[in-house]
Short mmCIF file of C-alpha atoms and ligand atoms in Angstrom, two decimals:
data_model
loop_
_atom_site.label_atom_id
_atom_site.label_comp_id
_atom_site.label_asym_id
_atom_site.label_seq_id
_atom_site.Cartn_x
_atom_site.Cartn_y
_atom_site.Cartn_z
CA MET A 86 136.87 108.87 91.75
CA SER A 87 137.20 112.04 93.23
CA ALA A 88 138.09 112.41 97.57
CA SER A 89 135.87 115.23 97.12
CA ILE A 90 132.17 114.17 97.50
CA ARG A 91 130.44 114.75 100.43
CA VAL A 92 127.05 113.16 100.70
CA ARG A 93 124.47 113.95 103.96
CA PHE A 94 122.60 112.12 105.91
CA ALA A 95 119.09 114.42 107.18
CA PRO A 96 117.29 112.47 109.41
CA SER A 97 114.42 114.13 112.10
CA PRO A 98 114.25 112.40 114.70
CA THR A 99 111.01 110.89 115.73
CA GLY A 100 112.17 108.63 117.91
CA PHE A 101 111.88 105.46 115.76
CA PHE A 102 114.64 104.09 113.50
CA HIS A 103 112.49 103.23 110.34
CA ILE A 104 113.86 100.78 107.64
CA GLY A 105 113.84 103.43 104.35
CA SER A 106 115.46 106.09 106.78
CA ALA A 107 117.84 103.45 107.76
CA ARG A 108 118.12 102.39 103.61
CA THR A 109 118.93 106.20 102.85
CA ALA A 110 121.83 106.09 105.19
CA LEU A 111 123.18 103.32 104.17
CA PHE A 112 122.98 104.00 100.50
CA ASN A 113 124.84 107.29 101.06
CA TRP A 114 127.34 105.40 103.39
CA LEU A 115 127.70 102.73 100.81
CA TYR A 116 128.53 105.73 98.17
CA ALA A 117 130.68 107.65 100.46
CA ARG A 118 133.04 104.34 100.87
CA HIS A 119 132.64 103.58 97.06
CA THR A 120 134.51 106.94 95.97
CA GLY A 121 136.37 107.60 98.77
CA GLY A 122 134.10 110.48 99.97
CA THR A 123 133.01 111.67 103.36
CA PHE A 124 129.97 110.55 104.86
CA VAL A 125 127.95 113.59 107.19
CA LEU A 126 125.13 113.20 109.32
CA ARG A 127 123.06 115.57 109.78
CA ILE A 128 120.03 116.23 111.93
CA GLU A 129 117.38 117.89 111.24
CA ASP A 130 115.55 118.67 114.58
CA THR A 131 113.84 122.11 113.95
CA ASP A 132 110.69 120.44 115.53
CA ARG A 133 111.93 121.08 119.26
CA GLU A 134 108.79 118.85 120.17
CA ARG A 135 109.48 115.26 118.91
CA ASN A 136 113.21 115.75 118.70
CA THR A 137 114.28 114.62 121.73
CA GLU A 138 117.92 113.47 123.35
CA ALA A 139 116.06 109.64 123.05
CA ALA A 140 115.11 110.49 119.45
CA LEU A 141 118.60 111.19 118.95
CA ARG A 142 119.80 108.64 121.03
CA VAL A 143 117.27 105.83 119.29
CA LEU A 144 118.93 106.80 116.10
CA LEU A 145 122.74 107.45 116.17
CA ASP A 146 122.44 103.49 118.49
CA GLY A 147 120.58 102.40 115.07
CA MET A 148 123.73 103.69 112.87
CA ARG A 149 126.35 102.81 114.81
CA TRP A 150 124.32 98.81 115.16
CA LEU A 151 123.69 98.59 111.31
CA GLY A 152 128.01 99.77 111.43
CA LEU A 153 127.17 102.72 109.39
CA ASP A 154 130.21 105.80 110.76
CA TRP A 155 129.87 108.65 109.58
CA ASP A 156 132.76 111.07 109.38
CA GLU A 157 131.29 114.58 110.37
CA GLY A 158 128.45 115.17 112.45
CA PRO A 159 127.42 114.44 115.92
CA GLU A 160 129.76 113.58 118.61
CA LYS A 161 132.36 113.65 115.93
CA GLY A 162 132.77 117.22 114.89
CA GLY A 163 134.07 118.44 111.84
CA ASP A 164 135.18 121.28 109.81
CA TYR A 165 131.57 122.52 108.59
CA GLY A 166 129.64 122.46 111.98
CA PRO A 167 127.13 122.56 114.35
CA TYR A 168 125.11 119.44 112.71
CA PHE A 169 122.24 120.10 114.22
CA GLN A 170 120.31 121.66 112.91
CA SER A 171 118.84 123.61 116.14
CA GLN A 172 122.14 125.15 116.59
CA ARG A 173 122.20 126.70 113.12
CA ASP A 174 119.91 129.97 113.44
CA ASP A 175 123.14 132.41 112.56
CA VAL A 176 123.45 130.66 109.42
CA TYR A 177 119.88 130.88 108.15
CA ARG A 178 120.05 134.36 109.26
CA GLU A 179 122.48 135.21 106.95
CA TYR A 180 121.14 133.08 104.03
CA LEU A 181 118.01 135.10 104.60
CA GLN A 182 119.18 138.35 104.67
CA ILE A 183 121.55 137.16 100.40
CA LEU A 184 118.02 136.45 99.44
CA ARG A 185 116.53 140.02 100.75
CA ASP A 186 120.06 141.93 99.29
CA LYS A 187 118.82 140.16 96.10
CA GLY A 188 115.17 140.98 96.17
CA ARG A 189 114.34 136.95 96.36
CA ALA A 190 112.55 137.24 100.19
CA TYR A 191 109.95 139.51 101.28
CA ASP A 192 107.63 139.29 104.07
CA GLN A 193 104.09 139.24 104.00
CA ASP A 194 101.71 138.05 106.68
CA GLY A 195 104.07 138.22 109.54
CA ALA A 196 106.07 135.14 107.63
CA VAL A 197 109.27 135.55 104.41
CA PHE A 198 108.19 134.53 101.55
CA PHE A 199 111.21 133.12 98.44
CA ARG A 200 110.22 134.93 95.24
CA ILE A 201 110.32 131.73 92.80
CA SER A 202 112.05 132.48 89.35
CA GLY A 203 108.80 130.89 87.34
CA GLU A 204 111.64 129.24 85.28
CA PRO A 205 111.33 124.73 84.33
CA GLN A 206 113.82 123.65 87.21
CA VAL A 207 115.15 120.44 85.29
CA ILE A 208 117.91 117.45 87.19
CA GLU A 209 119.72 115.01 85.86
CA ASP A 210 118.51 113.01 88.40
CA GLN A 211 120.88 109.78 88.66
CA ILE A 212 118.28 107.31 89.21
CA ARG A 213 115.38 108.72 87.49
CA GLY A 214 117.25 110.48 84.75
CA ARG A 215 115.56 113.94 83.06
CA VAL A 216 113.06 115.60 85.76
CA GLU A 217 111.98 118.37 84.79
CA ARG A 218 109.67 120.89 87.01
CA THR A 219 107.78 124.90 87.03
CA GLU A 220 107.41 126.13 90.39
CA GLU A 221 104.13 128.44 90.18
CA LYS A 222 104.57 129.85 93.57
CA ASP A 223 106.44 131.65 95.85
CA PHE A 224 106.93 130.01 99.18
CA VAL A 225 107.64 130.56 102.92
CA ILE A 226 110.64 130.06 104.08
CA PHE A 227 110.24 130.97 107.45
CA ARG A 228 107.01 131.39 109.38
CA SER A 229 105.45 133.52 110.92
CA ASP A 230 106.56 132.20 114.55
CA GLY A 231 110.19 132.66 113.41
CA SER A 232 111.34 129.41 112.98
CA PRO A 233 112.71 128.65 108.79
CA VAL A 234 110.73 126.72 106.78
CA PHE A 235 112.44 122.76 105.43
CA HIS A 236 113.42 123.04 102.28
CA PHE A 237 115.19 126.34 103.07
CA VAL A 238 117.56 125.08 106.04
CA ASN A 239 118.03 122.03 104.02
CA VAL A 240 119.12 124.00 100.89
CA VAL A 241 121.58 126.29 103.64
CA ASP A 242 122.67 123.16 104.66
CA ASP A 243 123.80 121.45 101.87
CA ILE A 244 125.63 124.59 100.51
CA THR A 245 127.40 125.07 103.65
CA MET A 246 128.41 121.74 104.55
CA ARG A 247 129.63 121.25 100.73
CA ILE A 248 127.02 118.26 100.29
CA THR A 249 127.41 117.53 96.46
CA HIS A 250 125.66 114.91 95.97
CA VAL A 251 122.29 114.98 97.57
CA ILE A 252 121.52 110.85 97.62
CA ARG A 253 117.05 110.65 99.25
CA GLY A 254 113.89 108.79 99.23
CA GLU A 255 111.73 109.56 95.81
CA ASP A 256 109.26 111.06 98.55
CA HIS A 257 111.46 114.41 98.12
CA LEU A 258 111.61 114.39 94.13
CA SER A 259 108.68 117.12 94.40
CA ASN A 260 110.58 118.86 96.37
CA THR A 261 113.51 119.55 94.55
CA SER A 262 111.93 122.00 92.39
CA LYS A 263 111.97 124.05 94.65
CA HIS A 264 115.54 123.31 96.27
CA THR A 265 117.42 124.30 92.79
CA GLU A 266 115.16 127.50 93.29
CA LEU A 267 116.94 128.26 96.21
CA TYR A 268 120.44 126.88 94.41
CA ASN A 269 120.12 129.65 91.65
CA ALA A 270 119.03 132.17 93.63
CA PHE A 271 122.10 131.45 96.15
CA GLY A 272 124.40 131.36 93.36
CA ALA A 273 125.50 128.54 94.20
CA GLN A 274 126.08 125.15 92.53
CA GLU A 275 123.33 122.43 92.30
CA PRO A 276 124.26 119.30 93.87
CA VAL A 277 124.05 115.70 91.94
CA PHE A 278 120.80 114.42 93.23
CA ALA A 279 120.12 110.37 93.18
CA HIS A 280 116.48 109.63 94.26
CA ILE A 281 116.05 106.44 96.11
CA PRO A 282 113.13 103.91 95.52
CA LEU A 283 110.36 103.59 97.98
CA ILE A 284 109.88 100.48 99.97
CA LEU A 285 106.38 99.03 100.00
CA LYS A 286 105.07 96.86 102.20
CA GLN A 287 104.75 93.28 101.52
CA GLU A 288 101.28 92.76 101.68
CA GLY A 289 98.93 95.09 99.47
CA GLN A 290 99.56 98.44 98.54
CA GLY A 291 101.61 101.68 99.67
CA LYS A 292 104.62 102.53 101.69
CA MET A 293 106.39 100.49 104.33
CA SER A 294 104.64 102.49 107.96
CA LYS A 295 106.49 102.37 110.93
CA ARG A 296 103.58 100.19 112.32
CA ASP A 297 104.49 97.38 109.88
CA ARG A 298 106.31 94.70 110.79
CA GLY A 299 109.85 95.18 110.31
CA ALA A 300 109.73 98.33 109.53
CA LEU A 301 112.06 99.26 112.14
CA ILE A 302 115.52 98.80 113.25
CA GLU A 303 114.55 98.86 117.16
CA GLU A 304 112.83 95.35 116.50
CA TYR A 305 115.12 93.72 114.78
CA GLN A 306 117.87 94.72 117.42
CA GLU A 307 115.21 93.07 119.92
CA LYS A 308 115.10 89.98 117.79
CA GLY A 309 118.99 89.32 117.03
CA PHE A 310 119.06 89.76 113.95
CA LEU A 311 123.00 90.22 112.54
CA PRO A 312 123.46 93.46 111.98
CA ALA A 313 125.34 92.34 109.11
CA ALA A 314 122.10 90.81 107.75
CA VAL A 315 120.47 93.51 108.16
CA ARG A 316 122.66 95.48 106.36
CA ASN A 317 123.05 93.33 103.65
CA PHE A 318 118.98 92.79 103.39
CA LEU A 319 118.30 96.69 103.21
CA CYS A 320 121.33 97.09 100.72
CA LEU A 321 119.04 94.71 98.47
CA LEU A 322 115.93 96.69 98.79
CA GLY A 323 116.44 99.03 95.54
CA TRP A 324 120.36 97.86 94.95
CA ASN A 325 121.16 94.43 93.20
CA PRO A 326 124.47 93.25 91.79
CA LYS A 327 122.83 92.24 88.62
CA ASP A 328 123.60 88.41 88.75
CA GLY A 329 121.28 87.07 91.38
CA ARG A 330 124.06 87.50 94.32
CA GLU A 331 121.70 88.19 97.14
CA VAL A 332 124.12 87.37 100.60
CA MET A 333 127.32 89.16 99.89
CA PRO A 334 129.91 91.07 102.48
CA ILE A 335 130.06 94.35 103.13
CA GLU A 336 133.29 95.22 101.25
CA GLU A 337 132.29 92.98 98.05
CA ILE A 338 128.81 95.29 98.32
CA ILE A 339 131.01 98.45 98.86
CA ALA A 340 133.08 97.92 95.73
CA GLU A 341 130.58 97.34 93.29
CA PHE A 342 127.81 100.01 94.40
CA ASP A 343 127.02 103.21 91.82
CA PHE A 344 123.81 104.75 91.00
CA LYS A 345 123.68 102.31 87.83
CA GLY A 346 122.68 99.10 89.84
CA VAL A 347 120.00 101.08 91.99
CA GLN A 348 116.54 100.37 90.35
CA ARG A 349 113.86 103.39 89.76
CA GLY A 350 110.54 100.92 90.68
CA ASN A 351 109.42 100.29 94.03
CA ALA A 352 111.43 97.76 96.48
CA LYS A 353 109.71 95.16 97.95
CA PHE A 354 110.09 94.58 101.88
CA ASP A 355 110.53 90.74 101.92
CA GLU A 356 110.49 89.05 105.57
CA LYS A 357 111.35 85.96 103.29
CA LYS A 358 114.18 87.16 102.08
CA MET A 359 115.54 88.68 105.50
CA ALA A 360 115.31 85.61 107.50
CA TYR A 361 117.44 84.11 104.77
CA ILE A 362 119.88 86.45 104.42
CA ASN A 363 119.62 86.47 108.78
CA THR A 364 120.20 82.35 108.32
CA GLU A 365 123.04 82.30 105.86
CA HIS A 366 125.40 85.26 107.82
CA LEU A 367 124.49 82.92 110.82
CA ARG A 368 126.22 80.20 109.17
CA GLY A 369 129.10 82.37 107.87
CA LEU A 370 129.93 83.25 111.07
CA PRO A 371 133.25 81.46 112.96
CA ILE A 372 131.71 79.65 116.04
CA GLY A 373 134.00 82.11 118.66
CA SER A 374 131.24 84.81 117.51
CA PHE A 375 128.16 82.54 116.83
CA THR A 376 128.54 81.61 120.59
CA TRP A 377 129.20 84.99 121.68
CA LEU A 378 125.99 86.06 120.39
CA ALA A 379 124.06 82.90 121.24
CA ARG A 380 125.18 83.37 124.65
CA PRO A 381 123.18 86.38 126.07
CA ILE A 382 119.89 84.94 124.29
CA LEU A 383 120.05 81.41 125.69
CA GLU A 384 121.25 82.97 128.81
CA LYS A 385 117.78 85.58 128.63
CA ALA A 386 115.71 82.39 127.98
CA GLY A 387 116.64 80.66 131.30
CA VAL A 388 118.82 78.03 129.89
CA PRO A 389 121.43 76.81 132.19
CA LEU A 390 124.34 77.03 131.27
CA ASP A 391 126.34 77.79 134.43
CA GLY A 392 129.14 75.35 134.80
CA CYS A 393 128.30 73.30 131.69
CA GLY A 394 131.90 74.39 130.65
CA GLU A 395 132.94 76.54 127.56
CA ASP A 396 133.96 73.28 125.14
CA TYR A 397 130.49 72.25 125.60
CA LEU A 398 128.84 75.32 124.66
CA GLN A 399 131.13 75.51 121.33
CA ALA A 400 130.47 72.16 120.15
CA VAL A 401 126.61 72.47 120.94
CA MET A 402 126.84 75.96 118.94
CA GLU A 403 128.46 74.66 115.56
CA LEU A 404 125.40 71.43 115.83
CA ALA A 405 123.09 74.44 116.12
CA ARG A 406 124.60 76.69 113.56
CA ALA A 407 124.58 74.31 111.24
CA LYS A 408 120.32 74.16 111.38
CA VAL A 409 119.97 77.42 112.75
CA THR A 410 117.11 79.54 110.91
CA GLY A 411 117.50 82.52 113.94
CA LEU A 412 119.50 83.02 116.77
CA GLU A 413 115.82 83.50 118.41
CA THR A 414 115.11 80.25 118.26
CA LEU A 415 118.13 78.97 120.04
CA PRO A 416 117.27 77.85 123.18
CA ASP A 417 114.10 75.83 121.91
CA TYR A 418 116.33 74.22 119.55
CA VAL A 419 119.61 73.39 121.80
CA GLY A 420 117.70 73.94 125.24
CA TYR A 421 117.76 70.40 126.05
CA PHE A 422 121.83 70.49 125.58
CA PHE A 423 122.42 72.45 129.07
CA ALA A 424 119.01 71.21 131.46
CA ASP A 425 119.17 68.19 133.75
CA GLU A 426 116.28 66.75 132.20
CA VAL A 427 114.24 65.98 129.23
CA VAL A 428 110.96 67.40 128.67
CA ALA A 429 109.45 65.35 125.88
CA ASP A 430 106.89 66.83 123.60
CA PRO A 431 103.68 65.12 124.15
CA LYS A 432 103.11 64.46 120.43
CA VAL A 433 106.44 63.49 119.96
CA THR A 434 105.36 61.23 122.50
CA GLU A 435 102.17 59.59 121.70
CA LYS A 436 103.32 59.10 118.15
CA LEU A 437 106.32 57.02 119.42
CA MET A 438 104.09 54.66 121.79
CA LYS A 439 101.37 54.28 119.16
CA LYS A 440 104.03 52.22 117.16
CA GLY A 441 103.55 49.91 120.70
CA ASP A 442 107.81 49.05 120.05
CA LEU A 443 109.17 52.23 122.46
CA ALA A 444 109.98 50.11 125.46
CA LEU A 445 112.03 47.69 123.35
CA ARG A 446 113.96 50.01 121.03
CA LEU A 447 115.39 51.57 123.88
CA GLY A 448 115.79 48.64 125.62
CA GLU A 449 117.69 48.33 123.11
CA LEU A 450 119.57 51.50 122.52
CA GLU A 451 121.00 50.78 126.08
CA GLN A 452 122.73 48.53 125.38
CA ALA A 453 123.92 49.19 121.97
CA LEU A 454 125.18 52.37 123.38
CA SER A 455 126.71 51.10 126.30
CA ALA A 456 129.02 48.74 124.96
CA VAL A 457 130.56 51.47 122.49
CA THR A 458 133.80 52.96 124.18
CA ASP A 459 135.16 55.18 122.37
CA TRP A 460 132.35 57.91 122.26
CA SER A 461 132.56 59.22 118.56
CA ALA A 462 130.44 59.79 115.87
CA ALA A 463 131.73 56.75 113.74
CA PRO A 464 131.61 54.18 116.28
CA ILE A 465 127.82 55.59 117.96
CA GLU A 466 127.00 54.85 113.93
CA GLU A 467 128.51 51.57 113.79
CA ALA A 468 126.34 50.60 117.26
CA PHE A 469 123.20 51.53 115.14
CA GLY A 470 124.12 49.53 112.30
CA LYS A 471 125.00 47.42 114.47
CA LEU A 472 121.48 46.79 115.88
CA ALA A 473 119.29 46.80 112.93
CA ALA A 474 122.03 44.06 111.21
CA ASP A 475 120.92 42.15 114.32
CA ALA A 476 117.28 42.48 113.48
CA GLY A 477 117.91 41.86 110.38
CA MET A 478 116.66 44.77 108.95
CA GLU A 479 119.42 46.90 106.20
CA LYS A 480 119.37 50.53 107.89
CA PRO A 481 118.72 51.46 111.49
CA PHE A 482 116.29 53.99 111.35
CA ALA A 483 113.85 52.20 113.89
CA TRP A 484 116.64 53.29 116.61
CA PHE A 485 116.60 56.90 115.34
CA PRO A 486 113.22 58.50 116.15
CA PRO A 487 113.11 56.92 119.97
CA ALA A 488 117.29 57.98 120.50
CA ARG A 489 116.00 61.30 119.33
CA TRP A 490 113.00 61.47 121.20
CA ALA A 491 114.70 59.75 124.86
CA VAL A 492 117.12 62.83 125.10
CA SER A 493 116.07 65.46 123.40
CA GLY A 494 112.60 64.71 123.93
CA LEU A 495 111.25 66.01 120.04
CA GLY A 496 111.30 64.71 116.84
CA GLY A 497 113.67 66.87 115.05
CA GLY A 498 116.81 68.60 115.61
CA PRO A 499 120.49 68.07 114.58
CA ASP A 500 122.11 65.26 113.18
CA LEU A 501 122.14 62.56 115.29
CA MET A 502 124.91 61.05 115.51
CA PRO A 503 126.96 64.18 116.74
CA MET A 504 124.46 65.57 118.34
CA LEU A 505 125.22 62.14 120.63
CA GLN A 506 128.49 62.78 120.57
CA VAL A 507 128.83 66.48 121.63
CA MET A 508 126.19 65.08 124.51
CA GLY A 509 128.16 62.78 125.78
CA ARG A 510 128.45 58.32 126.85
CA ASP A 511 126.90 59.31 130.36
CA ARG A 512 124.67 62.18 129.64
CA VAL A 513 123.03 59.55 126.51
CA LEU A 514 122.97 56.38 128.82
CA ALA A 515 120.69 58.47 131.42
CA ARG A 516 118.79 59.62 129.42
CA ILE A 517 117.74 56.66 127.58
CA ARG A 518 117.24 54.79 131.50
CA MET A 519 115.00 58.08 132.31
CA ALA A 520 112.91 57.67 128.97
CA ALA A 521 112.29 53.93 129.62
CA GLU A 522 110.89 55.04 133.14
CA ARG A 523 109.36 57.69 131.60
CA ILE A 524 106.61 55.36 129.54
CA THR A 525 106.90 52.81 132.08
CA VAL A 526 105.60 54.95 135.10
CA ALA A 527 103.20 56.32 132.16
N1 LIG B 66 114.83 115.69 106.68
C1 LIG B 66 114.42 115.11 105.77
C2 LIG B 66 113.94 113.70 105.83
O1 LIG B 66 114.24 113.47 106.96
C3 LIG B 66 115.78 115.24 104.58
C4 LIG B 66 115.64 114.93 103.44
C5 LIG B 66 116.31 115.36 102.13
O2 LIG B 66 117.72 114.19 102.02
O3 LIG B 66 117.04 116.10 101.96
O4 LIG B 66 113.61 113.63 105.12
#
């Protein structure tokens, strides 16, 4: 462990926060937090057309949403700024002069070229192992319009920002020989390199592109995924704790994260795993936080929460939390708890009507449940048991679907007894009566 470790995330804002970029940011952040080092955010905004203010917002908001706080960078400052490449022209001119003075830069056709050494460039990549590559041609470092090229600014910034570890996507592995050529020419010490595997799309071949479902962090934000769950999932795209654990608190991941745990082979996007991890994180939330997250989603879907009371809302949320698969499913899953009237699913109605005893069952339910004075799960369950005993049945299964349908209009949902309890005696009885009317009218 060393407090002098400095890593950076160096995105080029394009208006999207791609899952691959987010994962690169995350691995840098994890390494910084694991080692007690510094996490720098540097904006590689040399493409003036694409790198707009709005594009930067998307990126910073996405980082903040994922909880990836940076120690130096935009809005934060630091000793090695500015942290926007568009503001570092002086530094680049100064470093170009160094190369010129050393005879390593020359002009040709209006552009400035870097004179390579032609020596084999060897790196001991922390993930890929030993990688050797020899540059064969001098390359451009300043275009004829005077703008500096990526390889040059990237290396100059890493040198001047004292970056010790470069953790980035494997697509940059082939650039690294150009970069080490530059480090050597400047007489600067090379950083440690760690090239992390690509993220392949779930179906078919190839890298995940921004058009693939699940490729953008914005999508998860909009769909109501938990940021901690998305972050947990991203950790597993290329890293794992070796013992099969998947759902993990971030503190544990930080404690265990190192390059040895990063796989060499490509990572594959897995939508089901994302959903599973989200579900597990949701179920682990304290009820107050769960309710706080659920409320705007229910309200946006038009579920009438006004006047329902905080205790009722929270009790319903406890039922939902036990079974929920995603926050976005909540309006359908528990909306009827708050609605004035039950809207029955016609398919469920039809199925129950076919049995021929629905009206009878509802009548029995009304009678049995009206007799329950202590409205809690156990006495309610006893009332059901009594219905079965009176009918000479072992279990009260015959009354479950009619009861559920009467109070919710649906064929599935939270466990029935706690659901009836939470809904309250008056509401349950009223709904059973209304359900009986529904079928007589029909
Ligand atoms: N701006 C580059 C990118 O987004 C940075 C590459 C690097 O991390 O060195 O790919």
